[in-house]
Amino acid sequence: MAPRAAAPVFGLAKRTMAAATPSASLVRSYSAPVGNAIPLAKKKYVPSHGTYPQGFKVGGIVVGVKPKNTTKPDLAMIVSDVPCAAAAVFTKNRFQAAPVTFSRALLRTAAAADQPSIRSVLINSGCANAVTGKGGLEDAAAMARAADAVCSSSTQKSGTIVMSTGVIGQRLPIQKILDGVPTVYAGLGSSHEHWLTAAKSICTTDTFPKLLSRTFTLPSAAGVEYRIAGMTKGAGMIHPNMATLLGVLATDAPLSQAALPSLLKHAVDRSFNSITIDGDTSTNDTVALLANGTAGGPAVTNDPVSSPDYLAFQAVLTDFAAELAQLVVRDGEGATKFVTIRVTEAASAVDARRIASTIARSPLVKTALYGKDANWGRILCATGYALVSEPGEADSATLSTATIAPERTNVSFVPTDGSAELKLLVNGEPEAVDEARAAEILEHEDLAILVRLGTGSAEATYWTCDYSHEYM
């Protein structure tokens, strides 16, 4: 989370959140204390200010989705002054929640119209509205209608994406939500506090609100400063595709409706679909991108050849989404470490990704990291079985041999302080490990594991955390 360099240039973005150097203290508290307070170790990830996209107003209020909740905001709303181009990526779990079904259909209609048509996003926490049958779909539609009623005008047709998160299998206390919509709308604003309140409103077991904002430029719009902001939630049941997470990204850049789906999918595959906490994929996962174009400039089309802005924004969005997704891992339930898994020199990107994912969700690897045990054998073991077929499946031995050659495999710990990597395995031969150096690296909150396969040039990155007593 180190600060970025000065002013943004084409294709680069400048973070506007307050950055902080991780504390040198090894004393941490990872669970949220009573009273919704943020753990001391997590406060450095909460921005104290931000620069937010023009033409958006946001906020959140307490409606008491859970009867015992009387203090935590649990209904969030994001509204654009003008209709937005919009796209979303959803969970692939076959038991998909009512808000996912409703919002997917809404966005398909918007994509078919090929013009901006989404005005708002309405999100409740405390109840997932998942596995709730026809009544759940009716509740999702009612939420959207209530938001449409306060956002629409006599000349503009409204459209609302809805999201829910919380307990599965229970109906929403829908009247509380419907009664709260006019109230939350009346209190919307564009300040940092409004954005932070909205980010808090979508949290469930999160210990801190996850919010980022940046400014950036595009090559075809000299002198124009664009802005992007995003909020997400998630702490458990995290694994592609996607996980128990919600995310909303908003920008004032002039993105065409046709460009958004491919831009968002590219970014999500390299961010929210590259994180894992516990290997579980849930029912409600949604990440949406809204673009209202209020900052002006030429429209960004979905043709990278005719629109140099497409690739420039793709880079900005992917980097931004990756940092936002990493905050989810940093808030992993019971986590004490943030771990980057890099697999390089693979025969294909698919193989590299599968191996990185396998290492990242291995209980043996994760518990070793928590125990500060430099047990690289567990990393190597996970690498070795990542491409092995399940009983009854087609034999993948040929593929595994092409991708994994034991005599070419290298494993290292890479410190995040810039010091030299600690080599554990070199071309299949174990190194005499400096145990003191290994212990020093494993004391840090952040570290990286690097696996070089030596069979190609493809690579993949995953972000994960450890398993602690608290998680169990």
Coordinates of C-alpha atoms in Angstrom, one line a residue:
M1 CA 0.0 0.0 0.0
A2 CA 2.9 2.4 -0.6
P3 CA 2.2 5.9 -2.0
R4 CA 2.5 6.3 -5.8
A5 CA 4.6 8.9 -7.6
A6 CA 3.4 12.4 -8.3
A7 CA 1.0 13.3 -11.1
P8 CA -0.7 10.7 -13.2
V9 CA 0.4 10.2 -16.8
F10 CA -1.3 8.3 -19.6
G11 CA -2.3 4.9 -18.6
L12 CA -1.3 5.4 -15.0
A13 CA -3.4 6.3 -12.0
K14 CA -2.8 8.3 -8.9
R15 CA -4.2 7.0 -5.6
T16 CA -6.0 9.6 -3.5
M17 CA -6.5 7.5 -0.4
A18 CA -4.3 8.2 2.6
A19 CA -1.5 5.7 2.4
A20 CA 0.3 4.5 5.5
T21 CA 3.5 2.5 6.1
P22 CA 2.7 -0.9 7.7
S23 CA 3.5 -0.9 11.4
A24 CA 6.7 -2.5 12.5
S25 CA 4.8 -3.9 15.6
L26 CA 4.1 -7.6 15.5
V27 CA 1.3 -7.2 18.0
R28 CA -2.0 -7.3 16.0
S29 CA -5.7 -7.7 16.6
Y30 CA -7.5 -9.2 13.6
S31 CA -11.1 -9.4 14.8
A32 CA -13.4 -6.5 15.0
P33 CA -13.8 -5.4 18.6
V34 CA -17.3 -5.0 19.9
G35 CA -19.1 -1.9 18.9
N36 CA -18.1 -2.0 15.2
A37 CA -14.7 -0.5 16.0
I38 CA -11.9 -1.1 13.4
P39 CA -9.0 -3.2 14.7
L40 CA -5.9 -1.2 15.2
A41 CA -3.9 -3.3 12.6
K42 CA -6.6 -2.6 9.9
K43 CA -7.0 1.2 10.4
K44 CA -4.1 1.9 8.0
Y45 CA -6.2 0.5 5.1
V46 CA -9.1 2.9 5.7
P47 CA -8.7 6.2 3.7
S48 CA -9.0 9.5 5.4
H49 CA -9.8 11.4 2.2
G50 CA -10.5 10.7 -1.4
T51 CA -11.2 12.2 -4.9
Y52 CA -14.4 10.9 -6.2
P53 CA -16.0 10.8 -9.7
Q54 CA -18.2 13.7 -10.8
G55 CA -21.9 13.2 -11.0
F56 CA -22.3 10.5 -8.4
K57 CA -23.9 10.8 -5.0
V58 CA -23.8 8.0 -2.4
G59 CA -24.7 7.3 1.2
G60 CA -26.0 4.7 3.7
I61 CA -28.4 4.5 6.6
V62 CA -29.5 2.0 9.3
V63 CA -32.8 0.2 8.5
G64 CA -32.3 -2.8 10.8
V65 CA -32.2 -5.6 8.3
K66 CA -31.1 -7.7 11.2
P67 CA -33.5 -6.9 14.1
K68 CA -30.7 -6.5 16.6
N69 CA -28.8 -4.0 14.4
T70 CA -29.5 -0.5 15.6
T71 CA -26.2 1.2 14.9
K72 CA -24.5 -0.1 11.8
P73 CA -25.6 1.3 8.4
D74 CA -27.0 -1.6 6.3
L75 CA -28.6 0.1 3.3
A76 CA -26.3 1.7 0.8
M77 CA -27.2 3.7 -2.4
I78 CA -25.1 5.0 -5.3
V79 CA -26.9 7.3 -7.7
S80 CA -25.7 9.1 -10.9
D81 CA -27.0 12.4 -12.0
V82 CA -27.3 11.0 -15.5
P83 CA -27.9 7.5 -16.9
C84 CA -24.7 5.4 -16.9
A85 CA -23.2 2.8 -19.1
A86 CA -22.9 -0.3 -16.9
A87 CA -21.7 -3.9 -16.7
A88 CA -21.3 -6.5 -14.0
V89 CA -19.6 -9.8 -13.4
F90 CA -21.5 -12.3 -11.2
T91 CA -20.9 -15.5 -9.2
K92 CA -20.9 -18.8 -11.1
N93 CA -22.4 -20.7 -8.2
R94 CA -25.5 -22.6 -9.5
F95 CA -27.6 -21.4 -6.6
Q96 CA -27.6 -17.8 -7.5
A97 CA -29.4 -15.2 -5.3
A98 CA -32.4 -13.3 -6.4
P99 CA -30.5 -10.0 -6.8
V100 CA -28.0 -11.7 -9.1
T101 CA -30.8 -13.0 -11.3
F102 CA -32.6 -9.7 -11.4
S103 CA -29.5 -7.5 -12.0
R104 CA -28.2 -9.8 -14.8
A105 CA -31.5 -9.6 -16.7
L106 CA -31.5 -5.8 -16.2
L107 CA -27.9 -5.4 -17.6
R108 CA -28.7 -7.7 -20.5
T109 CA -31.5 -5.3 -21.5
A110 CA -29.1 -2.4 -21.1
A111 CA -26.5 -4.1 -23.3
A112 CA -29.0 -4.8 -26.0
A113 CA -30.1 -1.2 -26.0
D114 CA -26.4 -0.1 -26.4
Q115 CA -26.9 3.1 -24.5
P116 CA -26.6 4.4 -21.0
S117 CA -29.6 3.4 -18.9
I118 CA -28.5 2.6 -15.3
R119 CA -29.0 5.3 -12.7
S120 CA -28.4 3.7 -9.4
V121 CA -27.3 0.8 -7.2
L122 CA -29.1 -0.3 -4.1
I123 CA -27.4 -2.7 -1.6
N124 CA -28.5 -4.2 1.7
S125 CA -26.4 -6.1 4.1
G126 CA -27.5 -8.5 6.8
C127 CA -29.6 -10.8 4.5
A128 CA -28.5 -12.3 1.2
N129 CA -31.9 -12.9 -0.3
A130 CA -30.5 -16.2 -1.6
V131 CA -32.4 -19.5 -2.0
T132 CA -35.6 -17.6 -1.4
G133 CA -37.7 -18.7 -4.4
K134 CA -40.2 -16.5 -6.2
G135 CA -40.7 -14.3 -3.2
G136 CA -37.0 -13.4 -3.2
L137 CA -37.2 -12.3 -6.9
E138 CA -40.2 -10.2 -6.1
D139 CA -38.3 -8.6 -3.2
A140 CA -35.3 -7.8 -5.5
A141 CA -37.7 -6.2 -8.1
A142 CA -39.4 -4.2 -5.3
M143 CA -36.1 -2.8 -4.2
A144 CA -35.3 -1.7 -7.7
R145 CA -38.7 -0.1 -8.2
A146 CA -38.4 1.8 -4.9
A147 CA -35.0 3.2 -6.0
D148 CA -36.3 3.9 -9.5
A149 CA -39.2 5.9 -8.0
V150 CA -36.8 8.3 -6.1
C151 CA -34.2 8.6 -8.9
S152 CA -36.4 8.9 -12.1
S153 CA -37.8 12.1 -13.5
S154 CA -40.5 12.8 -16.1
T155 CA -37.9 12.8 -18.9
Q156 CA -35.5 10.1 -17.8
K157 CA -36.1 6.4 -17.5
S158 CA -34.3 4.9 -14.5
G159 CA -32.7 1.6 -13.9
T160 CA -31.4 0.1 -10.6
I161 CA -28.9 -2.7 -10.0
V162 CA -29.7 -4.4 -6.7
M163 CA -27.3 -6.4 -4.4
S164 CA -27.7 -8.2 -1.1
T165 CA -25.3 -9.8 1.3
G166 CA -25.7 -11.7 4.5
V167 CA -27.5 -14.9 5.7
I168 CA -28.6 -17.4 3.0
G169 CA -32.1 -18.9 3.0
Q170 CA -34.0 -16.1 4.7
R171 CA -36.4 -13.6 3.2
L172 CA -35.6 -9.9 3.4
P173 CA -37.5 -7.7 5.8
I174 CA -38.5 -6.0 2.6
Q175 CA -40.8 -3.3 4.1
K176 CA -37.9 -2.0 6.2
I177 CA -35.8 -1.6 3.1
L178 CA -38.6 0.0 1.0
D179 CA -39.4 2.5 3.8
G180 CA -35.7 3.3 4.0
V181 CA -35.1 4.1 0.3
P182 CA -36.5 7.7 0.4
T183 CA -34.5 8.4 3.5
V184 CA -31.2 7.1 2.2
Y185 CA -31.8 9.0 -1.1
A186 CA -32.5 12.2 0.7
G187 CA -29.2 12.0 2.6
L188 CA -26.9 11.2 -0.4
G189 CA -23.8 13.3 -1.1
S190 CA -20.5 13.4 -2.8
S191 CA -18.1 13.9 0.1
H192 CA -15.6 11.4 1.4
E193 CA -17.8 10.8 4.5
H194 CA -20.7 9.9 2.2
W195 CA -18.6 7.4 0.3
L196 CA -17.1 5.9 3.5
T197 CA -20.6 5.5 5.0
A198 CA -21.7 3.7 1.9
A199 CA -18.7 1.4 2.1
K200 CA -19.5 0.6 5.7
S201 CA -23.2 -0.1 4.8
I202 CA -22.3 -3.1 2.7
C203 CA -20.1 -4.8 5.3
T204 CA -21.0 -8.0 7.0
T205 CA -18.2 -9.9 8.8
D206 CA -15.7 -7.3 7.5
T207 CA -13.6 -5.6 10.1
F208 CA -13.1 -2.4 8.1
P209 CA -14.7 -0.7 5.1
K210 CA -12.9 -1.1 1.8
L211 CA -12.8 2.0 -0.2
L212 CA -10.4 3.4 -2.8
S213 CA -10.3 6.4 -5.2
R214 CA -7.9 7.6 -7.9
T215 CA -7.5 10.1 -10.6
F216 CA -6.2 9.2 -14.1
T217 CA -5.8 10.6 -17.6
L218 CA -6.5 9.2 -21.1
P219 CA -4.4 9.9 -24.2
S220 CA -7.2 11.4 -26.3
A221 CA -8.3 13.9 -23.7
A222 CA -5.4 16.1 -22.9
G223 CA -5.8 18.1 -19.7
V224 CA -8.9 16.2 -18.5
E225 CA -8.7 14.6 -15.1
Y226 CA -10.8 11.5 -14.7
R227 CA -11.8 9.9 -11.5
I228 CA -12.6 6.4 -10.4
A229 CA -13.9 5.1 -7.0
G230 CA -14.7 1.7 -5.7
M231 CA -16.0 -0.1 -2.6
T232 CA -16.1 -3.8 -1.9
K233 CA -17.0 -6.1 0.9
G234 CA -15.8 -9.6 1.8
A235 CA -13.9 -11.5 4.5
G236 CA -14.9 -15.1 4.3
M237 CA -16.2 -17.6 1.6
I238 CA -13.7 -16.0 -0.8
H239 CA -12.6 -17.8 -4.0
P240 CA -13.4 -17.5 -7.7
N241 CA -15.8 -17.3 -9.4
M242 CA -16.2 -15.0 -7.4
A243 CA -16.8 -15.3 -3.7
T244 CA -18.8 -13.7 -0.8
L245 CA -18.1 -10.3 -2.0
L246 CA -19.8 -7.3 -3.6
G247 CA -18.2 -4.5 -5.4
V248 CA -19.2 -1.2 -7.1
L249 CA -16.8 0.7 -9.2
A250 CA -17.8 4.2 -10.6
T251 CA -16.1 6.5 -13.0
D252 CA -16.8 9.8 -14.7
A253 CA -14.9 8.7 -17.8
P254 CA -16.9 8.5 -21.1
L255 CA -17.0 4.8 -21.6
S256 CA -19.3 3.4 -24.2
Q257 CA -21.8 0.7 -23.2
A258 CA -20.2 -1.7 -25.6
A259 CA -16.8 -1.3 -24.1
L260 CA -17.7 -2.0 -20.5
P261 CA -18.2 -5.8 -20.4
S262 CA -14.8 -6.7 -21.9
L263 CA -13.0 -4.0 -19.8
L264 CA -14.6 -5.3 -16.6
K265 CA -14.1 -9.0 -17.3
H266 CA -10.4 -8.4 -18.0
A267 CA -10.0 -6.5 -14.7
V268 CA -12.0 -8.9 -12.6
D269 CA -10.1 -12.0 -13.9
R270 CA -6.9 -10.3 -12.7
S271 CA -8.3 -9.1 -9.4
F272 CA -11.4 -10.4 -7.7
N273 CA -11.0 -13.7 -9.5
S274 CA -7.4 -14.0 -8.4
I275 CA -8.0 -14.0 -4.6
T276 CA -8.8 -16.8 -2.2
I277 CA -9.3 -17.0 1.5
D278 CA -10.9 -20.3 2.1
G279 CA -11.7 -21.8 -1.3
D280 CA -15.5 -21.2 -1.1
T281 CA -17.6 -19.5 -3.8
S282 CA -20.9 -18.1 -2.7
T283 CA -24.3 -17.2 -4.1
N284 CA -24.5 -13.4 -4.3
D285 CA -21.2 -12.2 -5.7
T286 CA -21.4 -9.2 -7.9
V287 CA -18.9 -6.6 -9.1
A288 CA -20.4 -3.8 -11.1
L289 CA -18.9 -0.9 -13.1
L290 CA -20.8 2.3 -13.8
A291 CA -19.6 5.1 -16.1
N292 CA -21.5 8.3 -16.5
G293 CA -19.1 10.3 -18.7
T294 CA -19.7 13.6 -16.9
A295 CA -16.0 14.5 -17.0
G296 CA -16.3 14.8 -20.8
G297 CA -13.9 13.8 -23.6
P298 CA -14.1 11.4 -26.6
A299 CA -16.1 8.2 -26.0
V300 CA -14.0 5.2 -25.2
T301 CA -15.1 2.5 -27.6
N302 CA -14.5 -1.3 -27.5
D303 CA -12.0 -1.2 -30.3
P304 CA -8.4 -1.0 -28.9
V305 CA -7.1 -0.1 -32.4
S306 CA -9.3 2.9 -33.1
S307 CA -9.5 3.9 -29.4
P308 CA -6.1 4.2 -27.7
D309 CA -8.1 5.1 -24.6
Y310 CA -9.4 1.6 -24.3
L311 CA -6.1 0.0 -23.5
A312 CA -5.2 3.0 -21.2
F313 CA -8.3 2.6 -19.2
Q314 CA -8.0 -1.1 -19.2
A315 CA -4.7 -0.8 -17.4
V316 CA -6.1 1.8 -14.9
L317 CA -9.1 -0.4 -14.1
T318 CA -7.2 -3.6 -13.8
D319 CA -4.6 -2.1 -11.4
F320 CA -7.4 -0.4 -9.4
A321 CA -9.5 -3.5 -9.1
A322 CA -6.5 -5.6 -8.1
E323 CA -5.8 -3.2 -5.2
L324 CA -9.4 -3.2 -4.1
A325 CA -9.6 -7.0 -4.2
Q326 CA -6.4 -7.2 -2.2
L327 CA -8.1 -5.4 0.6
V328 CA -10.6 -8.3 0.8
V329 CA -7.7 -10.7 1.4
R330 CA -6.2 -8.3 4.0
D331 CA -9.5 -8.7 5.9
G332 CA -9.6 -12.5 5.6
E333 CA -11.4 -14.0 8.6
G334 CA -8.7 -14.7 11.2
A335 CA -5.9 -13.8 8.8
T336 CA -2.5 -12.7 10.1
K337 CA -0.6 -12.6 6.7
F338 CA -1.1 -11.3 3.2
V339 CA 0.5 -13.7 0.8
T340 CA 1.2 -13.2 -2.9
I341 CA 1.6 -16.4 -4.9
R342 CA 3.5 -16.0 -8.2
V343 CA 3.9 -18.9 -10.6
T344 CA 6.2 -18.1 -13.5
E345 CA 7.9 -19.9 -16.4
A346 CA 4.8 -22.1 -17.0
A347 CA 3.8 -23.8 -20.2
S348 CA 0.5 -21.9 -20.3
A349 CA -1.3 -19.2 -18.4
V350 CA -4.1 -21.7 -17.6
D351 CA -1.7 -24.0 -16.0
A352 CA 0.1 -21.2 -14.1
R353 CA -3.2 -20.0 -12.7
R354 CA -4.4 -23.4 -11.7
I355 CA -1.1 -24.1 -9.8
A356 CA -1.2 -20.7 -8.1
S357 CA -4.8 -21.2 -7.1
T358 CA -3.9 -24.7 -5.7
I359 CA -1.0 -23.4 -3.6
A360 CA -3.1 -20.4 -2.4
R361 CA -5.9 -22.6 -1.0
S362 CA -3.9 -25.4 0.4
P363 CA -4.6 -25.8 4.1
L364 CA -1.1 -27.2 4.7
V365 CA 0.5 -24.2 3.1
K366 CA -1.7 -21.7 4.9
T367 CA -1.2 -23.3 8.3
A368 CA 2.5 -23.4 7.8
L369 CA 2.6 -19.7 7.0
Y370 CA 0.6 -19.0 10.2
G371 CA 3.0 -21.1 12.2
K372 CA 6.0 -19.2 10.6
D373 CA 7.3 -22.6 9.4
A374 CA 9.5 -22.4 6.2
N375 CA 8.0 -25.8 5.1
W376 CA 8.5 -25.4 1.3
G377 CA 7.7 -29.1 0.9
R378 CA 4.0 -28.2 1.3
I379 CA 4.3 -25.6 -1.5
L380 CA 6.0 -28.2 -3.7
C381 CA 3.4 -30.8 -2.9
A382 CA 0.5 -28.5 -3.9
T383 CA 2.3 -27.6 -7.1
G384 CA 2.7 -31.3 -7.9
Y385 CA -1.0 -32.2 -7.5
A386 CA -2.5 -29.1 -9.0
L387 CA -2.9 -30.6 -12.5
V388 CA -3.6 -34.2 -11.4
S389 CA -7.0 -35.4 -12.6
E390 CA -9.7 -36.6 -10.3
P391 CA -10.7 -40.3 -10.3
G392 CA -12.9 -40.9 -13.3
E393 CA -11.7 -37.9 -15.2
A394 CA -9.5 -38.1 -18.3
D395 CA -5.9 -38.6 -17.4
S396 CA -3.9 -35.4 -17.3
A397 CA -0.5 -36.9 -16.8
T398 CA 0.7 -35.7 -20.2
L399 CA -0.3 -32.2 -19.4
S400 CA 1.3 -32.3 -16.0
T401 CA 4.6 -33.5 -17.4
A402 CA 4.6 -30.8 -20.0
T403 CA 4.0 -28.2 -17.4
I404 CA 5.8 -29.5 -14.3
A405 CA 9.4 -30.9 -14.6
P406 CA 10.7 -31.6 -11.1
E407 CA 14.3 -31.0 -12.2
R408 CA 13.5 -27.5 -13.4
T409 CA 11.3 -26.4 -10.5
N410 CA 12.4 -23.6 -8.2
V411 CA 10.7 -22.3 -5.0
S412 CA 11.6 -19.1 -3.1
F413 CA 10.3 -16.8 -0.4
V414 CA 10.4 -13.2 -1.6
P415 CA 10.4 -10.5 1.1
T416 CA 8.3 -7.4 0.4
D417 CA 11.0 -5.1 1.7
G418 CA 13.1 -5.3 -1.4
S419 CA 15.7 -7.6 0.0
A420 CA 17.0 -10.7 -1.8
E421 CA 14.7 -13.7 -2.2
L422 CA 15.4 -16.8 0.0
K423 CA 15.9 -19.7 -2.3
L424 CA 14.4 -23.0 -1.0
L425 CA 14.5 -25.2 -4.0
V426 CA 16.8 -24.7 -7.1
N427 CA 16.2 -26.9 -10.2
G428 CA 14.7 -29.6 -8.1
E429 CA 17.6 -29.6 -5.5
P430 CA 16.9 -28.4 -1.9
E431 CA 18.9 -25.5 -0.6
A432 CA 20.6 -25.3 2.8
V433 CA 18.0 -22.9 4.1
D434 CA 19.0 -20.1 6.4
E435 CA 16.5 -20.8 9.1
A436 CA 17.1 -17.4 10.8
R437 CA 16.5 -15.6 7.6
A438 CA 13.4 -17.6 6.9
A439 CA 12.0 -16.9 10.3
E440 CA 12.6 -13.2 9.8
I441 CA 10.7 -13.2 6.5
L442 CA 7.8 -15.1 8.0
E443 CA 7.5 -12.6 10.8
H444 CA 6.3 -10.0 8.4
E445 CA 2.7 -9.4 7.6
D446 CA 3.3 -9.4 3.8
L447 CA 5.4 -11.9 1.9
A448 CA 5.5 -13.6 -1.5
I449 CA 6.0 -17.2 -2.7
L450 CA 7.6 -17.5 -6.1
V451 CA 7.5 -20.8 -8.0
R452 CA 9.4 -21.0 -11.3
L453 CA 8.5 -24.0 -13.3
G454 CA 11.1 -23.7 -16.1
T455 CA 8.8 -25.1 -18.8
G456 CA 7.5 -22.0 -20.6
S457 CA 7.0 -18.2 -20.3
A458 CA 3.4 -17.9 -18.9
E459 CA 2.7 -16.8 -15.4
A460 CA -0.1 -16.1 -12.9
T461 CA -0.6 -14.3 -9.6
Y462 CA -2.9 -15.1 -6.7
W463 CA -3.4 -13.3 -3.4
T464 CA -4.3 -15.2 -0.3
C465 CA -3.9 -15.3 3.5
D466 CA -3.0 -17.8 6.2
Y467 CA -5.2 -19.9 8.4
S468 CA -5.0 -19.0 12.1
H469 CA -6.5 -20.4 15.3
E470 CA -9.1 -17.6 15.0
Y471 CA -10.2 -18.8 11.6
M472 CA -10.8 -22.3 12.9

